[in-house]
Structures are given as structure tokens and as C-alpha cells.
Coordinates of C-alpha atoms in Angstrom, one line a residue:
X1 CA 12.3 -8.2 10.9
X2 CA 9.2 -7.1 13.1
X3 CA 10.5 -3.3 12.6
X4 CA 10.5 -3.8 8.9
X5 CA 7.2 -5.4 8.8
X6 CA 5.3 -2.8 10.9
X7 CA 7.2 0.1 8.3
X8 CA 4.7 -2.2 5.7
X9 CA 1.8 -2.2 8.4
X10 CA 2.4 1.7 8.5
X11 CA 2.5 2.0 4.8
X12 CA -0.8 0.8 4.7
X13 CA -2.9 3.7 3.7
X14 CA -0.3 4.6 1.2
X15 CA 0.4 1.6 -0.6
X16 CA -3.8 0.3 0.1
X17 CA -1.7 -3.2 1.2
X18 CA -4.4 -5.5 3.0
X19 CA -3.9 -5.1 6.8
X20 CA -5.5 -8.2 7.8
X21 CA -2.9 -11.0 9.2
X22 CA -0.4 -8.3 7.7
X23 CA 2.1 -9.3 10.0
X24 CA 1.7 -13.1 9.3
X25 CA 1.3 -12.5 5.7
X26 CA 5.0 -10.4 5.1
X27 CA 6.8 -13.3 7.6
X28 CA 5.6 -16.0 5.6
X29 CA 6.5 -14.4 2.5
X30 CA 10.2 -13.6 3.7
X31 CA 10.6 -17.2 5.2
X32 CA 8.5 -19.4 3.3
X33 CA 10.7 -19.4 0.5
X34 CA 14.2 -21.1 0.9
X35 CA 16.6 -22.1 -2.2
X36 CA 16.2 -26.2 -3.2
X37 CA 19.9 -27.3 -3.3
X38 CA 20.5 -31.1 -3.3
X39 CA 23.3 -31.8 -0.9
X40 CA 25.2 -33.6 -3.2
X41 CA 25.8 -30.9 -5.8
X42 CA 29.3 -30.0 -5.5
X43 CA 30.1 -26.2 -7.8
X44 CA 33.0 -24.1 -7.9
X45 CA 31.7 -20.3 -6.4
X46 CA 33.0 -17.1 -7.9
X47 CA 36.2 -16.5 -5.3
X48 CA 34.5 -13.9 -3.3
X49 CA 31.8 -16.7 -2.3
X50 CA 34.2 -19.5 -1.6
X51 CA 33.8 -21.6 1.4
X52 CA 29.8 -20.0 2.0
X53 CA 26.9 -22.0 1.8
X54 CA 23.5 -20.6 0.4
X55 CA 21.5 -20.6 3.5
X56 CA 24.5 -18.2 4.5
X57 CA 24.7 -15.5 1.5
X58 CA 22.4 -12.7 1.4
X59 CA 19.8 -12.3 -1.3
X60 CA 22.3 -10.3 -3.6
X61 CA 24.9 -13.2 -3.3
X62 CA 22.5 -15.8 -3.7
X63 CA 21.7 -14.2 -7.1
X64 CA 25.2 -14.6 -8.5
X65 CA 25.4 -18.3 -6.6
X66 CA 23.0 -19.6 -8.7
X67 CA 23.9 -17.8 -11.7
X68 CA 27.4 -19.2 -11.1
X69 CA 26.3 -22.4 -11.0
X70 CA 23.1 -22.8 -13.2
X71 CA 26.1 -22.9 -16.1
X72 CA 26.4 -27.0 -15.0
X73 CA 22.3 -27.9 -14.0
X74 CA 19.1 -25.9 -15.6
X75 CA 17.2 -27.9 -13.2
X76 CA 18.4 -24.8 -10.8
X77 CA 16.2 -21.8 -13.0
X78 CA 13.7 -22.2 -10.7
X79 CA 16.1 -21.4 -7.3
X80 CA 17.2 -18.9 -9.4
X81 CA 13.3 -17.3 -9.8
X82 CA 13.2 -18.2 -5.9
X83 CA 16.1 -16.2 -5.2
X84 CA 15.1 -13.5 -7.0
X85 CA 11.9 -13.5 -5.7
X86 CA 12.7 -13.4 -2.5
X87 CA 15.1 -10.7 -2.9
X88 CA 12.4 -8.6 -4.3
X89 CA 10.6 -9.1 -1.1
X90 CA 13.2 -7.9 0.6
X91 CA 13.2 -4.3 -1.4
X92 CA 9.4 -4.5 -1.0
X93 CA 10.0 -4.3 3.0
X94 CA 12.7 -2.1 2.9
X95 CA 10.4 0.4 0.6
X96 CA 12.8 0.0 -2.5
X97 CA 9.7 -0.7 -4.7
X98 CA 11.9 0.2 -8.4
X99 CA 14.8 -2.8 -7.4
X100 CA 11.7 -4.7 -6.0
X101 CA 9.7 -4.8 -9.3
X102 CA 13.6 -5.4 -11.2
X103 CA 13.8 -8.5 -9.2
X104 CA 10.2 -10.0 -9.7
X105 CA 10.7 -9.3 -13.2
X106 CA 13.7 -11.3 -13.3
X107 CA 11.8 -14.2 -11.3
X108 CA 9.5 -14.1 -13.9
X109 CA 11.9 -14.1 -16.6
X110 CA 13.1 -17.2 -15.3
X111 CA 9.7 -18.8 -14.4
X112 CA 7.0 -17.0 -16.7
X113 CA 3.9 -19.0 -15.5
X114 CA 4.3 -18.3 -11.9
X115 CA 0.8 -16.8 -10.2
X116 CA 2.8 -15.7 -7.3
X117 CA 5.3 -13.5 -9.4
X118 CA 2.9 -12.1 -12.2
X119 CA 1.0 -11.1 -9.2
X120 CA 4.1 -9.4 -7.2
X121 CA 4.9 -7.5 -10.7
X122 CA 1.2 -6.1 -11.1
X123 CA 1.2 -5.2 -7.2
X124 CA 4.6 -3.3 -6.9
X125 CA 3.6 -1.2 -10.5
X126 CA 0.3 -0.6 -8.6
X127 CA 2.6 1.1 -5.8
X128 CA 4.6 2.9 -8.1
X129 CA 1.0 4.2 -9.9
X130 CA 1.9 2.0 -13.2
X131 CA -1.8 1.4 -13.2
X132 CA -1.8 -0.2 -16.6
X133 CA 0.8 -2.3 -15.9
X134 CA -0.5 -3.2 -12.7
X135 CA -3.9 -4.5 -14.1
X136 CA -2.0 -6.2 -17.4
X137 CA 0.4 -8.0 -14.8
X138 CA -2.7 -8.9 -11.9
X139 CA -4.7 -10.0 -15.0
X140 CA -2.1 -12.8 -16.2
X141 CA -1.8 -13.8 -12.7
X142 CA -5.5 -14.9 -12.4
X143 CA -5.2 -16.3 -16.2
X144 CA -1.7 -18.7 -14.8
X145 CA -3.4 -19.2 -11.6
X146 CA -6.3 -20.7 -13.0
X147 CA -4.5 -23.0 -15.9
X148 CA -2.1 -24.2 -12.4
X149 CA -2.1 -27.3 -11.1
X150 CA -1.8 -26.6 -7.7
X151 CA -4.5 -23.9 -8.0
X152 CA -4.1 -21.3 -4.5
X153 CA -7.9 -19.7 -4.2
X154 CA -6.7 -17.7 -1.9
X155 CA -4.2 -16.0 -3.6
X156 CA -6.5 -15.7 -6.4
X157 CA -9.0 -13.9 -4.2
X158 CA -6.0 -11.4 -3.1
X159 CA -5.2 -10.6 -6.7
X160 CA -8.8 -10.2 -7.7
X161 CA -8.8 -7.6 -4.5
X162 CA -5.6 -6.0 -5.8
X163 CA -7.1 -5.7 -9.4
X164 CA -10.0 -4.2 -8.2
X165 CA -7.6 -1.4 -6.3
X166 CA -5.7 -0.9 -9.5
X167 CA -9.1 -0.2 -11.5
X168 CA -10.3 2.1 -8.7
X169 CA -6.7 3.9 -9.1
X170 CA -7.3 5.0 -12.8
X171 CA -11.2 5.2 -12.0
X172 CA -12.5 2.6 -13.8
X173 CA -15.0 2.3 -10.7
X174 CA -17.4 -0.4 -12.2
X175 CA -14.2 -2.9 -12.6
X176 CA -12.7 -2.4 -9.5
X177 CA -16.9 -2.9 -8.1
X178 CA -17.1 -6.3 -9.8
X179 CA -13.2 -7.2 -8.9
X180 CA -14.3 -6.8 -5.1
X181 CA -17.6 -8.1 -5.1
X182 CA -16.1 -11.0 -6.8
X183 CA -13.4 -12.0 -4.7
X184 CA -16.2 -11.2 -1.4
X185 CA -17.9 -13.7 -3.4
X186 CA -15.3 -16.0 -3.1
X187 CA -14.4 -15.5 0.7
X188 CA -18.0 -16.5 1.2
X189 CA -18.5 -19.5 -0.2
X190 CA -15.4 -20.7 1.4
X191 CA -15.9 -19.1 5.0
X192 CA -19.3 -18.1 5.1
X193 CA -21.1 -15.0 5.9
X194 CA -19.7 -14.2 9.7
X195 CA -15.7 -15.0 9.6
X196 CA -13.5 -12.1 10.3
X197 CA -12.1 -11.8 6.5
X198 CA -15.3 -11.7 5.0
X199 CA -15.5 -8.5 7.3
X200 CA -12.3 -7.2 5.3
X201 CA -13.7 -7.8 2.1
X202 CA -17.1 -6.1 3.2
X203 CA -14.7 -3.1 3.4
X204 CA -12.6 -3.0 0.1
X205 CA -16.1 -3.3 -1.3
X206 CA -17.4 -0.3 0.5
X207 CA -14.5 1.3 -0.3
X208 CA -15.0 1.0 -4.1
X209 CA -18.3 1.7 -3.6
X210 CA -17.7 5.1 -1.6
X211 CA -15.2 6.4 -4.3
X212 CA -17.5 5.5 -7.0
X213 CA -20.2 7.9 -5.1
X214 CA -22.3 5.3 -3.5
X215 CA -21.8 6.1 -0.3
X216 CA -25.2 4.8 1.4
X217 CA -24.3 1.2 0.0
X218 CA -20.2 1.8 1.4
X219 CA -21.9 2.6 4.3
X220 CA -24.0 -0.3 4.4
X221 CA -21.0 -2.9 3.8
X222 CA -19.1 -0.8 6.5
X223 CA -21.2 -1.4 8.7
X224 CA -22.0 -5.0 8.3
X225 CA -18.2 -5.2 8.5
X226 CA -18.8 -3.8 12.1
X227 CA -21.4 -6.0 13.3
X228 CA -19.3 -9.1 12.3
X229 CA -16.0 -7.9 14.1
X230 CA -18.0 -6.6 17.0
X231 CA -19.4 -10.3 17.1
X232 CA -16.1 -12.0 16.7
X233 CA -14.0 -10.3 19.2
X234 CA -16.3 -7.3 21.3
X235 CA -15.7 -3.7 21.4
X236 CA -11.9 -3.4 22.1
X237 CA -9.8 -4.9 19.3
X238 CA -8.2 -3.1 16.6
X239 CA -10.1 -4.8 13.8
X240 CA -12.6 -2.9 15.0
X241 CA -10.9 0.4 14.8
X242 CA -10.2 0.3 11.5
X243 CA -13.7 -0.6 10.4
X244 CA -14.5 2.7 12.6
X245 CA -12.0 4.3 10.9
X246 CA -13.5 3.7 7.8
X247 CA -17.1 4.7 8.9
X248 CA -15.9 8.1 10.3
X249 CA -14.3 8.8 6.7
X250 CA -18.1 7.8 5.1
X251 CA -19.0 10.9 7.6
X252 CA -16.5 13.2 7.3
X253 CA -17.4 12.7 3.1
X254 CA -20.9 13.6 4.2
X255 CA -19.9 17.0 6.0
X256 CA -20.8 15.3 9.2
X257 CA -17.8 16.2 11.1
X258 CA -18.9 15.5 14.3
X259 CA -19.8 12.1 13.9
X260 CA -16.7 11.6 12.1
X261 CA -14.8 12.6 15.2
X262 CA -16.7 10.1 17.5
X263 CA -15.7 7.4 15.1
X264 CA -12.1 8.3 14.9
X265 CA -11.7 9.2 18.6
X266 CA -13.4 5.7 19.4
X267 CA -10.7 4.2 17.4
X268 CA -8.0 5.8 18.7
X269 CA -9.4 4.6 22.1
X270 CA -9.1 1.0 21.1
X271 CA -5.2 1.6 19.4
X272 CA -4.4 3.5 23.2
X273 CA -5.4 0.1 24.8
X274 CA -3.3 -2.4 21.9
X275 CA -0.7 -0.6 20.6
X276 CA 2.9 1.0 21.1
X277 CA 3.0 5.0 21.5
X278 CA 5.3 5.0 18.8
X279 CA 3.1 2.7 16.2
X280 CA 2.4 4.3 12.7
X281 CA -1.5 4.2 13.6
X282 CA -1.2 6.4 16.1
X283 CA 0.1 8.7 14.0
X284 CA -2.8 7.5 11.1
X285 CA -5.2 8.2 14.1
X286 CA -3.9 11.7 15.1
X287 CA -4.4 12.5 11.3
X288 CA -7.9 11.3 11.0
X289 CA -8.3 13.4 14.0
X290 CA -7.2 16.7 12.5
X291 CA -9.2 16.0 9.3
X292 CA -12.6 16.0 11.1
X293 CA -11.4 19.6 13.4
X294 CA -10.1 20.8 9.9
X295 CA -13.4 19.9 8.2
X296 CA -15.4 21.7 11.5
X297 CA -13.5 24.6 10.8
X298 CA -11.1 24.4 14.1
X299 CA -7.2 24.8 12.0
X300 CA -5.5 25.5 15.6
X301 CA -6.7 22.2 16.6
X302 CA -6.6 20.3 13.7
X303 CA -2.9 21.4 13.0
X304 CA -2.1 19.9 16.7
X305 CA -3.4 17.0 15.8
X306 CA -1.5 17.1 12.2
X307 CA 1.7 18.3 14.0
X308 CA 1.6 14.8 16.8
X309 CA 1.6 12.5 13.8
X310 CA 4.5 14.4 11.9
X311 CA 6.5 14.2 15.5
X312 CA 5.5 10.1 15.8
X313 CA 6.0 9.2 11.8
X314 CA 9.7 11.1 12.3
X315 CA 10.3 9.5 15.3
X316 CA 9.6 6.1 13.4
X317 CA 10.8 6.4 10.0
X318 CA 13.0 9.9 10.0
X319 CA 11.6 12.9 7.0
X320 CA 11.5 11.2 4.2
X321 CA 9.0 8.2 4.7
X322 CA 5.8 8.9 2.9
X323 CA 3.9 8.7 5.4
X324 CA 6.0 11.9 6.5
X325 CA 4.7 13.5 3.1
X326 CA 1.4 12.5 4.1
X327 CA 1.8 14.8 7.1
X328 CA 3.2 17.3 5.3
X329 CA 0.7 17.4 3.0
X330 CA -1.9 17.7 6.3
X331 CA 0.1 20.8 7.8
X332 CA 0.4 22.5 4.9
X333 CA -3.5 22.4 3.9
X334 CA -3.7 24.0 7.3
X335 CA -1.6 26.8 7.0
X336 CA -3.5 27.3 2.9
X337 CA -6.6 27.9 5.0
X338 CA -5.2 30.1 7.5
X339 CA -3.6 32.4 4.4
X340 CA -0.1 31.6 5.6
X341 CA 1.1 31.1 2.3
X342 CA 5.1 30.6 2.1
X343 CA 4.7 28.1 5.5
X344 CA 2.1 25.9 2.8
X345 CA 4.2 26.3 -0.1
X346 CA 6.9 24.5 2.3
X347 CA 5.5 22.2 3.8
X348 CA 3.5 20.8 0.1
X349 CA 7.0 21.2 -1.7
X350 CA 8.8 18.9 1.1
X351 CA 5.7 16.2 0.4
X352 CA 6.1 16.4 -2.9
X353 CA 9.8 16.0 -3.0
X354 CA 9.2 12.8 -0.6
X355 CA 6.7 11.6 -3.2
X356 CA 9.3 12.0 -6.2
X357 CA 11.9 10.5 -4.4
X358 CA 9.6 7.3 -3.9
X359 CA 7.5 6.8 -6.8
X360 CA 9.3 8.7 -9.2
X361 CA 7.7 11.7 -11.7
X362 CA 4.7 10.2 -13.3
X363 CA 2.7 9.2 -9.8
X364 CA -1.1 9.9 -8.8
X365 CA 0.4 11.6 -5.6
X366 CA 3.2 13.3 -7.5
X367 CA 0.3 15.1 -9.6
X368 CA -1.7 16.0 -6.4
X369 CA 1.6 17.3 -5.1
X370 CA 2.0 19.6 -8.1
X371 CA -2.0 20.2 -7.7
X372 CA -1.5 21.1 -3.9
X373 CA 1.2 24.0 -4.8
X374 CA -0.7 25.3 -7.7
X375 CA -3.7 25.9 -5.7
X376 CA -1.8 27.3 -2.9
X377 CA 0.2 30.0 -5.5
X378 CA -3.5 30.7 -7.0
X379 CA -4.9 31.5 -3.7
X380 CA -1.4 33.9 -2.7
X381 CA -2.1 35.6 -6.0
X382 CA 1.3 34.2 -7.6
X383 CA -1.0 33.0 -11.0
X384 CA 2.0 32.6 -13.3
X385 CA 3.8 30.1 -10.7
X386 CA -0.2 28.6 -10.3
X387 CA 0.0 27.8 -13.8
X388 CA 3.3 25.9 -14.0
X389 CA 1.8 24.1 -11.0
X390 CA -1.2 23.0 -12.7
X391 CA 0.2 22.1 -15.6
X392 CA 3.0 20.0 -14.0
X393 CA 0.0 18.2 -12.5
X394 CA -1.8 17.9 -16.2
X395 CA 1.6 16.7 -17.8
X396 CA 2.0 14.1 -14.9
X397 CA -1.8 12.7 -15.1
X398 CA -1.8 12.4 -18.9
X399 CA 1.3 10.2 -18.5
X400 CA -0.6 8.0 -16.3
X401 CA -4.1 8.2 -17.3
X402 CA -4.1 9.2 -20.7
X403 CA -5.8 12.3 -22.5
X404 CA -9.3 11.5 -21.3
X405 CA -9.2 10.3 -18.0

């Protein structure tokens, strides 16, 4: 279980899950949630199932149990949404996001007011860059939460966050602005200005902010987001590194690669001092490494750095992770620069093969796949290939965005 849940933790930057308590947050959802049988209930199984409990069928059987048995007692729907629920968390943690979203549909087919599983719908759809039907789907969830009553502020807070991500996805930057400064809002009122979480909202506030081109005020909220960590729990402790993370990407955006580098060396510091070797943040700090030598103008370097997190991400989750793709992406960007042409073709068409394989055709990181080659085939001189490239990319974009995104 703890493998599967740092594969989530290491899917971070991919997927823009919430790190904070991640590892709390994906083991209460998996065991949290356990079918409401009464013990007298006595039903026939289908005869593959005979003589098994439900506490001892895995999520697929529990599916048909309760289907089986649902025939004699409607009062079961609702360990029937469980079940499927909770089998959709169990795609969501083995990265199976297309039979993760089947499953939370069916939970909500079964249970059509639930917060919890309007809001797993609009956040899988969000993975899979079904941006509108992420934001429809996040957007119910706040309408059921608030009409519930057993209202859960918190998870109301999470969704707003998520909402505002989805926004910021199909740049609708002043939506996904007020989404995060509303659920920051929120945080506050309930924990006040110096608890660690308000810290985390501080950053998917600056974050917005920063992609929306106000950097100074990202900046701002990044740091702020320092000063509370720092005062919390002191100079070593990976909530800090990912703030400095953060900061050094606010730097790097502002051509200030050496800066950048101090940031993301300092975090790696703190990761050397916490975490395994073989944890997906190394590998996340080896990349932000290589992207501050890149941006300086040092390839030789900055591909070293790029090849050590390929090594640890294969070493973790084999080729076709995509945090693999991510690395791909890094090493290939290198060899565009250094004119090695057919080694960058490669290396972007085994990303963007990972990519496909994941999210399927129409995906924000599928079109900057298509982008990546075209560029590459532009700058080799191959214009004709460039153009089917580019207007795989286009094709892919207006699918998701519309004509004028």
C-alpha cells in the first residue's frame, strides 16, 4: 500500500494532486470506506463467490456481491456506490484513471447527491485533461455539498482548490484566482493565519497567480508560505523544500538562473537528509536541477542532471510511468539545443507515446508532445513533417479547448 501511495506522491507534479498529508489523505481514502452488511442478512452468491464473505472479495467481486444481492434489499444501493467507489480508488492508485472515472461514475449512478463522488468524477477528468468536465463535475460537488446535511468544509475547500486547477488548465486564470483565494479564505478563518496548510494554500494561490503573469504577487504568497513553514518546523523539513522549489521556479521564470539553482539545490539538501535514494523527488529535484543549467546555458550538465532522474523514475516505476515521459521530454529538449536532432526526435516521440498511453489522444500534454516534435522537425529543416506536428497539436487543443482558446 505505502509503494502505491508514494507512485501518487510521485505523480504529484503531473496530476497537480495536493501533497500535503498526501500519505494520510490516500490511506484514509482506501480504508475509510468499508461495505455496511448487517450480519443477519443471509443471500445466495453467484457460485464463483460461494462460501466468501465481503470483507474477503476484492473490489471487482464486491461489485458483483452486491449486485447479486441488491435483487432482495435496495437499502444496499448505497454499499453498492461504496464498493464502487472504492474500487475507483483503487484504479486512481494504480494510475488506471479511464476504469477509475467508470467506477466513480457508477458510484454516482447509484448515489447522485454524493459531494465525495461528484468531486472524484470532476478530479479524475481533470487528470485525464477533460477540463470541462472536470469543472461541470467539481461545480456540482460544491452545489451537493452545500445543500448536505452533514456538510464536510474541508472537503469543500479541496474541491474549490481542485476547481481553481481545472480553470487554470484551460486558462481561465481569473476563476481559478478567485477559486484559490477563496478556499485560502476558508483555511483562514478556520486555522488562522500561521498553521501549516494555510502555507499550502498561500502556494496554489501563487501558483495561479504566477501562470496568470503576476509573478511579483506569486512571489509574495511564496514567500509568506516560507516564513510560516520555516516558523513551524525550522530549516530542514521537506515542507520547506517544496515551498523552495516553488520559489526557484518564480526565478528560473525571471531568467534568474542562478538564484533558481540555490533554491533547488537547497531543496534537494533537505530531501538528502528525509528521504529514500530511490524517492520520486529526487528524481523531481535532479530535474529542477537540470532546468536551471539548461536555462544558464550549461546542456552537458543539465543533461546529467536530466539523465539521474530518468535512471531513478525507471528504477521506481519501469519506462512507461509519466513521470518517465517527463524525463524524456527533459533529455530531448537537450539534445534540440545541442542540434542532435534524431536523438530529440526519440526521446519526445517515447514521451509522447507514454502520454497517449495514459491520458489518451485529446490531452494538454499529448498536444505539447505533438508541439515538442514539430518544433524539433522545424529546427532539423524537415518542414513538411513540422507541419503534421503542429497540426496534430492544433487538432488536439481544439478538442479540448475549443476554437478560441
Amino acid at each position: 500500500e505505502n509503494q502505491l501511495i508514494d507512485q501518487i506522491i510521485g505523480f504529484d507534479k503531473k496530476t497537480l494532486l495536493r501533497r500535503n498529508n498526501l500519505r494520510e489523505q490516500v490511506k484514509k481514502k482506501v480504508d475509510s470506506v468499508k461495505p455496511s452488511t448487517s450480519e443477519n442478512r443471509e443471500y445466495s452468491l453467484p457460485p464463483s463467490l460461494e462460501g466468501t464473505s465481503p470483507d474477503e472479495l476484492d473490489f471487482k467481486d464486491l461489485i458483483q456481491y452486491y449486485r447479486t444481492i441488491r435483487k432482495n434489499d435496495k437499502s444496499l444501493e448505497k454499499d453498492l456506490a461504496l464498493t464502487a467507489y472504492k474500487l475507483g480508488n483503487a484504479y486512481f492508485l494504480n494510475i488506471d484513471f479511464k476504469n477509475a472515472l467508470t467506477a466513480f461514475k457508477e458510484a454516482n449512478r447509484l448515489h447522485p447527491e454524493h459531494p465525495e463522488y461528484l468531486f472524484e468524477i470532476g478530479n479524475t477528468n481533470f487528470i485525464l485533461g477533460r477540463y470541462k468536465q472536470s469543472t461541470l463535475f467539481l461545480e456540482k460537488s460544491l452545489a451537493s455539498e452545500k445543500k448536505a446535511t452533514d456538510p464536510n468544509p474541508s472537503r469543500e475547500i479541496d474541491t474549490l482548490a481542485c476547481l481553481g486547477m481545472s480553470h487554470q488548465a484551460m486558462g481561465n486564470m481569473e476563476k481559478a484566482v478567485e477559486c484559490f483565494k477563496k478556499a485560502y479564505e476558508m483555511d483562514l478563518k478556520q486555522l488562522g493565519e500561521n498553521h501549516p496548510r494555510i502555507a499550502n494554500r498561500l502556494c496554489g494561490l501563487g501558483k495561479a497567480q504566477q501562470d496568470s503573469g503576476d509573478i511579483e504577487t506569486a512571489l509574495e504568497n511564496f514567500t509568506q508560505a516560507e516564513k510560516i513553514l520555516l516558523g513551524h518546523f525550522g530549516e530542514n523539513d521537506p515542507e520547506v523544500a517544496i515551498v523552495w522549489r516553488l520559489i526557484g521556479d518564480v526565478h528560473l521564470e525571471l531568467n534568474e538562473s542562478t538564484k533558481a539553482l540555490e533554491f533547488y539545490e537547497a531543496a534537494k539538501k533537505i530531501d538528502d537528509s528525509f528521504l529514500d535514494k530511490e524517492h520520486p523527488t529526487m528524481a523531481e529535484n535532479f530535474n529542477k536541477i537540470g532546468l536551471a543549467w539548461k536555462k544558464s546555458g550549461d546542456l552537458e550538465k543539465a543533461l546529467g542532471f536530466f539523465e539521474n532522474a530518468q535512471n531513478l523514475i525507471h528504477s521506481i516505476f519501469g519506462t512507461t510511468h509519466p513521470q518517465s515521459a517527463i524525463c524524456f521530454n527533459n533529455i530531448a529538449g537537450v539534445y534540440k539545443d545541442l542540434e542532435e536532432f534524431e536523438k530529440a526526435v526519440a526521446n519526445y516521440e517515447k514521451a509522447l507515446d507514454i502520454d497517449r498511453k495514459v491520458y489518451g489522444k485529446q490531452h494538454m500534454d499529448v498536444a505539447i508532445g505533438w508541439n515538442n516534435l514539430g518544433a524539433t522537425y522545424k529546427a532539423s529543416g524537415d518542414l513538411e513533417k513540422a507541419r503534421e506536428c503542429f497540426q496534430q497539436a492544433i487538432d488536439s487543443n481544439t478538442k479540448i479547448f475549443g476554437h478560441h482558446h
